[in-house]
XYZ file of C-alpha atoms in Angstrom:
618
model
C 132.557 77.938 103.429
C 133.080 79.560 99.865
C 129.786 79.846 97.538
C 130.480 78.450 94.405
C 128.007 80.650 92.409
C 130.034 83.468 93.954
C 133.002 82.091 92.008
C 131.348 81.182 89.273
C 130.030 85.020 88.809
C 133.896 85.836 88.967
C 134.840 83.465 86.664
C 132.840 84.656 84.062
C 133.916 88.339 85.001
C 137.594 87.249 84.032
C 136.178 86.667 80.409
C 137.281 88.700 77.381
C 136.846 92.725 77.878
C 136.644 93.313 74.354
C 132.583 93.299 74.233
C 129.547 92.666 76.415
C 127.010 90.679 75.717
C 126.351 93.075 72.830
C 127.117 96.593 71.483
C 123.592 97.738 72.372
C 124.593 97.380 76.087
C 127.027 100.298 75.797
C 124.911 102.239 73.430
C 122.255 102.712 75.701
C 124.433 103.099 78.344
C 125.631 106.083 76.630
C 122.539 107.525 75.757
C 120.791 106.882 79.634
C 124.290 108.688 81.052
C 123.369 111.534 78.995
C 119.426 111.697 79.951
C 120.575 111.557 83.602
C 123.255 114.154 82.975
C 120.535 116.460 81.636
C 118.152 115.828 84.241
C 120.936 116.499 86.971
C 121.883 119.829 85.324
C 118.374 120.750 86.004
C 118.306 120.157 89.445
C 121.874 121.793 89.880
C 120.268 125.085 88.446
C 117.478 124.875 90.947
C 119.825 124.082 93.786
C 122.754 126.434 93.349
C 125.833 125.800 95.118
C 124.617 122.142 95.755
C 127.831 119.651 96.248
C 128.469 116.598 94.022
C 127.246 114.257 97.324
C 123.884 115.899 97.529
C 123.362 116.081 93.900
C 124.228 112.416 94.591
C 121.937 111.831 97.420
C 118.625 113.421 96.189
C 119.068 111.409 93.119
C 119.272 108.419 95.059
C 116.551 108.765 97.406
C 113.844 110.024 94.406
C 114.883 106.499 92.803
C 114.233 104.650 95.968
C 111.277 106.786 97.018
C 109.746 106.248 93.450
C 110.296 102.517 93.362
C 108.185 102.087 96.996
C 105.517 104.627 95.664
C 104.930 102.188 92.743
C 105.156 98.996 94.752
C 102.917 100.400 96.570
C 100.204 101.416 93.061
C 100.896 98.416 91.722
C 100.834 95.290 94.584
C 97.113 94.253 93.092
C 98.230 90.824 92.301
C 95.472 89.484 94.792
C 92.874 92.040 93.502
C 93.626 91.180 90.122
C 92.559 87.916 90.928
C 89.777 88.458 93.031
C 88.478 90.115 89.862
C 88.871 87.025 87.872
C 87.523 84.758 90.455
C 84.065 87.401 90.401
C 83.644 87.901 86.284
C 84.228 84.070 86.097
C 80.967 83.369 88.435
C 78.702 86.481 86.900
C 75.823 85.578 84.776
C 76.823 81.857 85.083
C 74.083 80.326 87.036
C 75.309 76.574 86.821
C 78.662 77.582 88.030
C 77.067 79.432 90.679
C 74.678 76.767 91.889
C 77.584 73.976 91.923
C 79.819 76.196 93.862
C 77.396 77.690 96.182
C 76.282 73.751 96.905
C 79.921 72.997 97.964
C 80.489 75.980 100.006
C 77.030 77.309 101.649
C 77.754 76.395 105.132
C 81.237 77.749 104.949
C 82.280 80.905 105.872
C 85.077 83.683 104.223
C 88.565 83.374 104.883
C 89.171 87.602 105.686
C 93.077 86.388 104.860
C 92.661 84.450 101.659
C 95.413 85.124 99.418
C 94.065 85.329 95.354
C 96.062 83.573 92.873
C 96.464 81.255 90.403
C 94.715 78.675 92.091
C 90.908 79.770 90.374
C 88.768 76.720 91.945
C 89.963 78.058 95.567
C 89.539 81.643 94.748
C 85.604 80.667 93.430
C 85.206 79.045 96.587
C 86.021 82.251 98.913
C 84.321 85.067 96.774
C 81.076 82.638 97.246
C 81.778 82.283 100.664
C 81.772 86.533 100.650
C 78.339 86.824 98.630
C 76.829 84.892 100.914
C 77.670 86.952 103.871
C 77.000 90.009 101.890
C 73.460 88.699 101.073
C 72.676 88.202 104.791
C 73.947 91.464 105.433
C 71.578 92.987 102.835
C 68.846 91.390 103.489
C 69.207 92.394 107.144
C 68.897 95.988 106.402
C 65.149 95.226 105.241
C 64.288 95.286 108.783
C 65.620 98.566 109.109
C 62.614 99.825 107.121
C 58.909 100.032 107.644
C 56.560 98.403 105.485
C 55.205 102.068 103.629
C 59.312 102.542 103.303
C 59.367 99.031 101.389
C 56.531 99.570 99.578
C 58.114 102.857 97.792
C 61.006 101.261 97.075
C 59.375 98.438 95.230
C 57.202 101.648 93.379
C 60.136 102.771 92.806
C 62.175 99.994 91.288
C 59.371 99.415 88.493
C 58.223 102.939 87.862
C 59.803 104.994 84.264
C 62.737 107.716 84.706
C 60.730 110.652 85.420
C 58.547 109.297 87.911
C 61.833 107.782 89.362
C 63.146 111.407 89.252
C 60.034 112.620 91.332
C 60.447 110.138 93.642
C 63.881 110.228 94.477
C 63.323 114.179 94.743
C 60.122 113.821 97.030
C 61.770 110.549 99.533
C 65.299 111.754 99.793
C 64.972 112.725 103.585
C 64.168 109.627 103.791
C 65.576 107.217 101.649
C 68.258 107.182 99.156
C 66.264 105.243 96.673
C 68.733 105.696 93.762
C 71.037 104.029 96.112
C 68.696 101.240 96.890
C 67.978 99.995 93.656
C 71.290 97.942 93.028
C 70.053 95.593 95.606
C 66.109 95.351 95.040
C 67.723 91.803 92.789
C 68.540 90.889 96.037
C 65.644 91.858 98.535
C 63.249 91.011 96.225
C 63.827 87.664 94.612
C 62.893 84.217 96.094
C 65.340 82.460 93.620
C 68.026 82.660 96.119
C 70.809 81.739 93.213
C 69.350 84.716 91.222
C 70.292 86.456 94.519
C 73.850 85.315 93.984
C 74.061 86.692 90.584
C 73.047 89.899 91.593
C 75.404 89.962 94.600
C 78.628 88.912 92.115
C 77.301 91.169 90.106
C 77.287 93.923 92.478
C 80.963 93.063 93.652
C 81.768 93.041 89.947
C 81.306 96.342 89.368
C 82.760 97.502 92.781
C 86.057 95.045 92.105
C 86.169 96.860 88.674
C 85.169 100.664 89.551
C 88.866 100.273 92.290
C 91.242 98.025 89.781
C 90.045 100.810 87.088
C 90.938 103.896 89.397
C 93.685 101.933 90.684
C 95.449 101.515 87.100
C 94.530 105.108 85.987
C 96.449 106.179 89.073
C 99.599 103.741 87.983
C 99.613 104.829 84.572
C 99.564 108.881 85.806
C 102.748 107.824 88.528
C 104.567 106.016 85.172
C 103.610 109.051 82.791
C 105.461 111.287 85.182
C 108.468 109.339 85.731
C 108.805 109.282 81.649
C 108.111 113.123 81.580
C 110.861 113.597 84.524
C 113.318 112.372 82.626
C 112.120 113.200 79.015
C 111.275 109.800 77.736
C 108.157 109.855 76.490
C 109.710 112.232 73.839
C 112.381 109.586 73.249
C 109.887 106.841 72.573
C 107.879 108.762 70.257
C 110.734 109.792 68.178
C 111.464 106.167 68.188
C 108.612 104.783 66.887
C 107.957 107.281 64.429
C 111.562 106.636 63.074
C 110.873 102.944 63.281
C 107.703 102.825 61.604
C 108.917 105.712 58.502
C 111.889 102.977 58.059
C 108.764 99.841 57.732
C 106.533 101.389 55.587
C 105.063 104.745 53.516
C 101.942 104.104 55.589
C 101.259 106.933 58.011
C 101.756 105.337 61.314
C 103.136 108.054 63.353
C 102.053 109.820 66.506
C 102.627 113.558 67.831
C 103.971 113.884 71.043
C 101.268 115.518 72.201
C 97.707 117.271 71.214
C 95.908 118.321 74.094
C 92.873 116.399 72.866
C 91.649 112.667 74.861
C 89.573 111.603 72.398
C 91.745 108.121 71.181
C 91.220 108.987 67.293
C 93.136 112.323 68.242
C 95.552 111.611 71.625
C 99.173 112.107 71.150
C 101.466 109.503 73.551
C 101.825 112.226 76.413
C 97.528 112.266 76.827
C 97.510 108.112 76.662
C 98.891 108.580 80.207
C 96.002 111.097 81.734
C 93.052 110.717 83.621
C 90.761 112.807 81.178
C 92.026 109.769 78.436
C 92.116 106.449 80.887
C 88.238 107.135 82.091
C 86.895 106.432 78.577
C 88.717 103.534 78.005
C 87.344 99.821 79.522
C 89.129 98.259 82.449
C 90.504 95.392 80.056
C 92.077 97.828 77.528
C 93.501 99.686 80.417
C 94.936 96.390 82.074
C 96.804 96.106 78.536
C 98.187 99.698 77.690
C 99.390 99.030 81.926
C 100.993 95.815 81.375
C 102.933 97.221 78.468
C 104.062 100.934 80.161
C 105.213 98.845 83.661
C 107.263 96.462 81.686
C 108.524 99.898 80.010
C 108.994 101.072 83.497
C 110.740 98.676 84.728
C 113.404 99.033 81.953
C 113.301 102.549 81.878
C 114.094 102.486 85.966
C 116.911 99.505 85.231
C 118.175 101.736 82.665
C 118.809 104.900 84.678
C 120.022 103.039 87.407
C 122.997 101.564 85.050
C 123.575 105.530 84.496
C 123.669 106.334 88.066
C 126.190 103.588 88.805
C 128.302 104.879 85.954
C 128.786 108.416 87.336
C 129.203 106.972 90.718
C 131.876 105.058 89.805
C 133.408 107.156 87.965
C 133.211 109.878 90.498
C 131.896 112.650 88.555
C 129.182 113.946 90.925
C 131.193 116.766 91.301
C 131.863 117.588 88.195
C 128.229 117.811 87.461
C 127.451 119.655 90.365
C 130.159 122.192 89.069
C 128.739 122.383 85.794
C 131.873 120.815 84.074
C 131.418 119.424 80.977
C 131.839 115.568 81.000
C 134.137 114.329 78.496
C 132.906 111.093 76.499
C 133.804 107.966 77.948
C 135.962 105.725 75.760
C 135.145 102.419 74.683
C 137.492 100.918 77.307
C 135.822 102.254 80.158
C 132.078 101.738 78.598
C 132.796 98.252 78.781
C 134.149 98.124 81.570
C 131.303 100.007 83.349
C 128.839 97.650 81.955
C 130.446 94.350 82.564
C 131.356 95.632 86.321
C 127.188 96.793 86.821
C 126.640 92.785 85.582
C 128.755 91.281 87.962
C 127.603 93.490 90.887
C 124.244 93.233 89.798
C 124.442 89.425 89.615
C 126.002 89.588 92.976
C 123.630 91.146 94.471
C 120.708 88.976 93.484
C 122.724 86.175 94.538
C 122.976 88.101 98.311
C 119.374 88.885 98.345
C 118.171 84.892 97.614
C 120.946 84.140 100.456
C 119.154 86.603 102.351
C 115.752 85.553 101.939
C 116.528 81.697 102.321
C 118.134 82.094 105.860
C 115.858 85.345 107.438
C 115.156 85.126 110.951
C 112.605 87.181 112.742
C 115.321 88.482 115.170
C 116.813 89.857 112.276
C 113.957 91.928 110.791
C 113.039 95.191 111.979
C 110.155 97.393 110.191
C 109.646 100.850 109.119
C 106.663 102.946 107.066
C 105.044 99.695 106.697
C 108.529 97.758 105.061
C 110.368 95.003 106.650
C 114.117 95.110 106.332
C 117.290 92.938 107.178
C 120.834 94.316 107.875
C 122.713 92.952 105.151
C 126.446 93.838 106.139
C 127.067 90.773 107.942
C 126.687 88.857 104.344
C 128.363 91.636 102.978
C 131.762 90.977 104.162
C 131.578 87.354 103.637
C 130.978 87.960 99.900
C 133.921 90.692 100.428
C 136.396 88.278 102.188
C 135.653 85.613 99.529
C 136.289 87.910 96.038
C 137.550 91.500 97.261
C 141.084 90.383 95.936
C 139.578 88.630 92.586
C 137.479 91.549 92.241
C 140.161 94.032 92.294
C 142.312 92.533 89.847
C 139.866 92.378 87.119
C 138.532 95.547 87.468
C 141.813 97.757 88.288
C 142.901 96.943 84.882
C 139.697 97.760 82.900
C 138.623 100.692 85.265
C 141.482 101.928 86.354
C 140.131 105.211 87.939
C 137.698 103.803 89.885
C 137.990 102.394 93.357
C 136.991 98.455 92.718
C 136.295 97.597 96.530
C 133.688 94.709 95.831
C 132.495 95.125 99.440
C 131.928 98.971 99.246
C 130.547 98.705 95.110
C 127.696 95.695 96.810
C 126.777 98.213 99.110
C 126.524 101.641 96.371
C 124.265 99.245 94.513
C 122.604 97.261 96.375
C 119.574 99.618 97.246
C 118.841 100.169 93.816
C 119.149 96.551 92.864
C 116.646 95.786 95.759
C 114.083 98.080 94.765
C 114.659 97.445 91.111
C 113.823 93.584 92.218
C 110.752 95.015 93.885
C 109.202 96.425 90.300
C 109.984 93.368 88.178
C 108.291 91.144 91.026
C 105.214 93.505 90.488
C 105.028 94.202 87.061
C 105.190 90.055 86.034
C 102.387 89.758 88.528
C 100.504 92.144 86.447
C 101.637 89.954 82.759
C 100.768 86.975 85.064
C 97.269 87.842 85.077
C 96.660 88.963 81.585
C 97.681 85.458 80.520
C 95.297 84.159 82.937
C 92.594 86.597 80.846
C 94.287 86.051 77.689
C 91.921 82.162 77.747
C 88.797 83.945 77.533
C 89.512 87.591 75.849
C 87.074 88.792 73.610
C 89.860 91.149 72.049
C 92.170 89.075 71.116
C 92.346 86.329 68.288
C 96.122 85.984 68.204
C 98.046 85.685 71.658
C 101.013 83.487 72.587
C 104.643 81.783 72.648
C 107.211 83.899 70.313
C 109.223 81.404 69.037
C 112.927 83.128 69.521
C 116.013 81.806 67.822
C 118.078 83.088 70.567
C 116.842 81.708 73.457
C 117.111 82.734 76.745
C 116.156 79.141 78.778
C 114.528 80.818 81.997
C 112.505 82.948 80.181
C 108.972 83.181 77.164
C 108.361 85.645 74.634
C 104.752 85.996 75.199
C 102.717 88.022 72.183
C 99.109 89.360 72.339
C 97.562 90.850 69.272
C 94.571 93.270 71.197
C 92.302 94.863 68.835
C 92.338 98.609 68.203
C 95.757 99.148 68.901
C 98.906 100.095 67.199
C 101.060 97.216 67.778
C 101.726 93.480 69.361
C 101.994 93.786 73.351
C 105.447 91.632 73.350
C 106.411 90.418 77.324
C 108.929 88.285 78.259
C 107.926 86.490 81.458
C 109.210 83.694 83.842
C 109.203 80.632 82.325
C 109.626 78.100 85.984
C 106.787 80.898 86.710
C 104.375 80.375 83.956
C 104.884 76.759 83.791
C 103.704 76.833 87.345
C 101.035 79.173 86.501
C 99.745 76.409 83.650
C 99.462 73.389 85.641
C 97.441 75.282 88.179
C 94.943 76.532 85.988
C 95.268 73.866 83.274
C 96.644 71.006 84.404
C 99.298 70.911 81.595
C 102.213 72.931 80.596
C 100.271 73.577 76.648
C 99.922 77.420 75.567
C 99.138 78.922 72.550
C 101.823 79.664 69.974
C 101.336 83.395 68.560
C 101.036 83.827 64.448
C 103.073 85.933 62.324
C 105.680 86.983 64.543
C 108.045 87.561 61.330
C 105.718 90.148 60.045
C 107.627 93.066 62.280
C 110.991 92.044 61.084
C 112.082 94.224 58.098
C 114.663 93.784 55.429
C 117.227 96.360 55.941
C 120.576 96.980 53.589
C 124.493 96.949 55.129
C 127.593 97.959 53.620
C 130.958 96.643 53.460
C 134.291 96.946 51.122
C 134.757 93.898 48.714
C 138.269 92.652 48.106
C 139.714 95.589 45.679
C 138.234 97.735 48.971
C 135.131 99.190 47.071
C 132.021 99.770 49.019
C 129.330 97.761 48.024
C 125.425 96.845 49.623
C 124.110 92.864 51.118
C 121.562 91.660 52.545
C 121.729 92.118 56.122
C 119.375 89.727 59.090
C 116.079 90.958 59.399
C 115.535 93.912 62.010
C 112.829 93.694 64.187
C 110.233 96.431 64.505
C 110.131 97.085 67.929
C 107.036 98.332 69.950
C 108.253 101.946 71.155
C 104.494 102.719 72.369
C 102.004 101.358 72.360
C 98.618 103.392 71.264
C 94.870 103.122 70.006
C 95.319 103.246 66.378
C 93.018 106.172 64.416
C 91.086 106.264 61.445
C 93.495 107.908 59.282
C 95.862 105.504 60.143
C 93.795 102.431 59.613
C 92.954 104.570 56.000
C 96.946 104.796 55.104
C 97.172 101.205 56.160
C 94.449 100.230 53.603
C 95.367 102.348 50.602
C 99.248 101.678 51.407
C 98.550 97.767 51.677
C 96.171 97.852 47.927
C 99.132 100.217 46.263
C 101.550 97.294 46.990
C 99.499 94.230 45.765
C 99.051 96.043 42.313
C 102.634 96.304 42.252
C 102.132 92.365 42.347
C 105.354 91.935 45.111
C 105.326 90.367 47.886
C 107.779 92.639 50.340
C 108.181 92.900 54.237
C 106.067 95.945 54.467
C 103.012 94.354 52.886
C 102.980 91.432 55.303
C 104.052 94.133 58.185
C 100.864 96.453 56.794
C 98.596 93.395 56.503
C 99.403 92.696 60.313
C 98.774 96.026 60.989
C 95.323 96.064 59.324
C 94.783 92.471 61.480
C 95.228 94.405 64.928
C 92.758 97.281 63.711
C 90.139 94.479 62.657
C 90.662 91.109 63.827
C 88.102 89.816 61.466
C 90.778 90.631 58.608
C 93.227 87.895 59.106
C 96.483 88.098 57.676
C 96.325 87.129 53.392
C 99.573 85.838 53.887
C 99.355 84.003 56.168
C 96.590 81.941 54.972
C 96.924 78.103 54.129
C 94.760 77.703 50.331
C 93.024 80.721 51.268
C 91.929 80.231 55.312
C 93.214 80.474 58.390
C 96.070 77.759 59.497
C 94.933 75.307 62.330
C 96.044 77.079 65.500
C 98.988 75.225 66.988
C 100.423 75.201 70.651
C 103.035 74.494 72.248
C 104.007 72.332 75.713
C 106.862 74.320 77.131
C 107.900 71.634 79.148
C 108.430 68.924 76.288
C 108.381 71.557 73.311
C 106.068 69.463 71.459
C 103.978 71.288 68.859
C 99.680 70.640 69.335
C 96.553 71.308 67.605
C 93.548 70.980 69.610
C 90.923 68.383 68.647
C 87.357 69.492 69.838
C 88.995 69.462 73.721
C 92.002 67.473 73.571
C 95.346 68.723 72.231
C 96.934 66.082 69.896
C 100.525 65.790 68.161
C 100.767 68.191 65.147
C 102.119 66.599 61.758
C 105.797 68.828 61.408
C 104.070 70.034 57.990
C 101.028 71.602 59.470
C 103.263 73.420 62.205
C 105.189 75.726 59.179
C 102.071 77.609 58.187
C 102.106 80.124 55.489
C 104.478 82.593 54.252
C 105.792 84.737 57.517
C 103.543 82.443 59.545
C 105.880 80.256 61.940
């Protein structure tokens, strides 16, 4: 039986070869085909005489081998929430009493998966403090009545005499040690014990998710420095941000200092760095650098299919000098790595939807399905359609669909592997997003080319350089909503058209002289994401008062005043103001696309006028 989607992937293969999707595609193709060029040169000095197949091989296998080292980091999906589930219950007494009434004669679940279901998730970590208390308490019998008596000495006495004590008891007690739990062994008020407990699994929960992220962020930092990418993105953003504004916004690539007022992008990445930062700011500066990541890996792995297919291993291994691929055969390349690509997510949901156990067999903790079987059916179907489309357009490469599925399919698995992970890890900070201290401004981008399956999701976080811009699942964050919510109703982010600047094009009039126009607005992309410093916060200020005596109203002023919102999120936008305050905040239902304001608890219909805002505002 033929699969239609199959077809259909073919069928839009077939289309015109004169462009992909857009001329970005091929332009960082190009540039990613150089990066892994260089890094391959690198490895064929330190491996002289190495063939063009092992160059190939060792490449492949660090790609794979890196992509299960950071599934491995990052799978904290359930932690994540297990966190959540904890910081919602600490310090709130009512909650705690309600839930601990519903659950006290219940015991854990040790295989209770956290997620997006909160109610069940406050129901279990309960169910674990009161074990844990029990199991505290129990360990007062261990102790003789003198032993409890210092302890409770020791629990009210000053810091020296604490000092003394610990120094005169510690063959016998480790009284330092002890004192986390004296809420519990000592207090009749057995929801105060509770609140201690959470509290105590708070900061455990929050001393492993912060170690945990510090660890990712030091894997990610090395990947970028592998491959020289960190350098890339600073130049980036320093170019970027000379081209917004006169405002000194840049950063140095590195300083050798951690302190944040002084850290260039390479330190943002250490331990030294990471350890004075708070778990929440960490979660952020993560959930930007893993959706970085997970381009960056995507990225390379477009580059590695390219020399592949074009056979060139050799030649690099060699140390031949590649000659520049024409625009023919970048197109080509890119619009074959779609259709495979697209292929082979179509394989692995035809995979997943008819496994059998029979079929899986495990190794270093992975379970894995032979594929080939599936394989040749897609072959048998579209080997011949295949063939024809790409002979013409790649004309020195092979075009066996059967044997290109199974080149790419490893990468595309793994690569599958990291976005799963890293929108786990956006996932959550949405779930946060409700209750975050930080952050004022958070929520739908409203794009005007729109992508159905997918949300622009901003977040403005305080004391850093720019928005933290995701796009997400939408089927996955609509689900995620009615979980949590019981509707489909998010936030809708202001002053997204403050990091779009005016830029100038050129073209020949009709007696063929040159001449400027207004081109679209170019967006200001977030290259990296860092604290920002006091003497950019200064420039920011003095740039932003030089440009309102000037009296015009330009896209660097509302870009600066933006800026100066994200360092202070007391100073809202000017421009953005409605007769001098802040608009009513709207929201959005992403399942009806009706526009909301919230009235005391209930979200009501906005009027179409109150949903424009102010100047930039949207």
């Amino acid at each position: 039986m033929k699969n239609s989607a199959l077809d259909q992937i073919m069928r839009n293969a077939k289309k015109s070869t004169k462009y992909p999707e857009n001329r970005q595609d091929i332009d960082n193709l190009c540039a990613y085909i150089n990066i892994l060029v260089r890094y391959s040169k690198k490895l064929v000095q330190k491996n002289p005489g190495i063939t063009g197949n092992e160059l190939h091989d060792i490449i492949l296998d660090d790609m794979v081998e890196l992509s299960k080292e950071y599934c491995k980091k990052g799978n904290v999906k359930g932690a994540l929430f297990e966190y959540e589930a904890v910081k919602k219950l600490v310090n709130n007494k009512s909650k705690i009493e309600e839930i601990h009434e519903k659950v006290k004669d219940e015991k854990s679940n040790p295989n209770f998966i956290y997620g997006y279901s909160i109610n069940k998730s406050l129901e279990n970590i309960m169910e674990i403090a009161q074990e844990q208390i029990k199991e505290n308490i129990g360990t007062l019998k261990l102790f003789t009545n003198e032993e409890i008596e210092i302890l409770k000495k020791y629990i009210k006495a000053d810091k020296n005499t604490k000092l003394k004590m610990m120094l005169q008891y510690k063959d016998i007690m480790d009284l330092k040690g002890l004192e986390k739990f004296a809420p519990i062994l000592f207090n009749d008020n057995y929801i105060s014990k509770l609140d201690a407990e959470l509290k105590i699994m708070q900061d455990s929960f929050e001393e492993n998710l912060k170690g945990n992220q510090i660890e990712i962020m030091k894997f990610m930092g090395d990947f970028f420095k592998k491959y020289n990418l960190i350098n890339r993105f600073t130049n980036n953003s320093n170019r970027k941000n000379q081209e917004a504004t006169r405002a000194n916004l840049t950063y140095e690539l590195s300083t050798g200092e951690y302190d944040k007022e002084k850290i260039g992008v390479e330190e943002l990445f250490t331990k030294e760095f990471l350890e004075s930062q708070d778990l929440e700011t960490i979660l952020i500066y993560s959930s930007f650098w893993q959706n970085r990541f997970a381009k960056e890996c995507d990225s390379i792995n477009k580059a590695f299919f390219a020399l592949t297919d074009m056979n060139l291993w050799n030649d690099i291994a060699n140390g031949k000098d590649l000659k520049e691929f024409d625009n023919k055969t970048l197109i080509g390349l890119c619009k074959k790595e779609r259709t495979l690509k697209k292929s082979i997510k179509l394989l692995i949901v035809s995979l997943r939807n008819n496994i059998k156990e029979k079929d899986i067999s495990y190794s270093e903790g992975y379970a894995t399905i032979d594929p080939m079987d599936e394989v040749k059916k897609y072959h048998d179907q579209c080997c011949e359609e295949y063939g024809e489309i790409f002979d013409e357009i790649l004309p020195d490469s092979e075009n066996i669909f059967g044997d290109d599925i199974n080149q790419y399919r490893t990468l595309v698995g793994q690569e599958e592997n990291i976005y799963r992970i890293k929108n786990s890890m956006i996932m959550y900070k949405i779930c946060e997003m409700f209750n975050s201290k930080k952050t004022k401004n958070w929520g739908v981008i409203q794009e005007e080319k729109v992508n159905p399956n997918t949300v622009l999701i901003g977040i403005d976080y305080e004391g850093l350089n720019m928005p933290l811009r995701l796009h997400i699942d939408k089927d996955e964050l609509i689900k995620l909503l009615r979980i949590r919510n019981g509707n489909t109703i998010i936030p809708i982010y202001e002053g997204d058209k403050d990091f779009y600047r005016q830029i100038k094009g050129f073209k020949k009039n009709q007696d063929g002289e040159q001449e400027t126009y207004e081109k679209e607005d170019e967006l200001i992309r977030t290259s990296v994401l860092m604290p920002i410093n006091r003497k950019q916060r200064k420039s920011i200020s003095e740039r932003i008062k030089e440009l309102k005596t000037k009296g015009e109203f330009t896209s660097e002023l509302r870009f600066l005043e933006h800026e100066e919102f994200l360092a202070n999120q007391d100073k809202y936008p000017e421009h953005l103001k409605i007769a001098g305050k802040r608009p009513t905040k709207k929201f959005i239902d992403l399942t009806t696309e009706g526009i909301y304001i919230k009235d005391k608890d209930k979200y009501v219909l906005a009027d179409e006028k109150e949903v424009k805002g102010g100047k930039g505002g949207k």
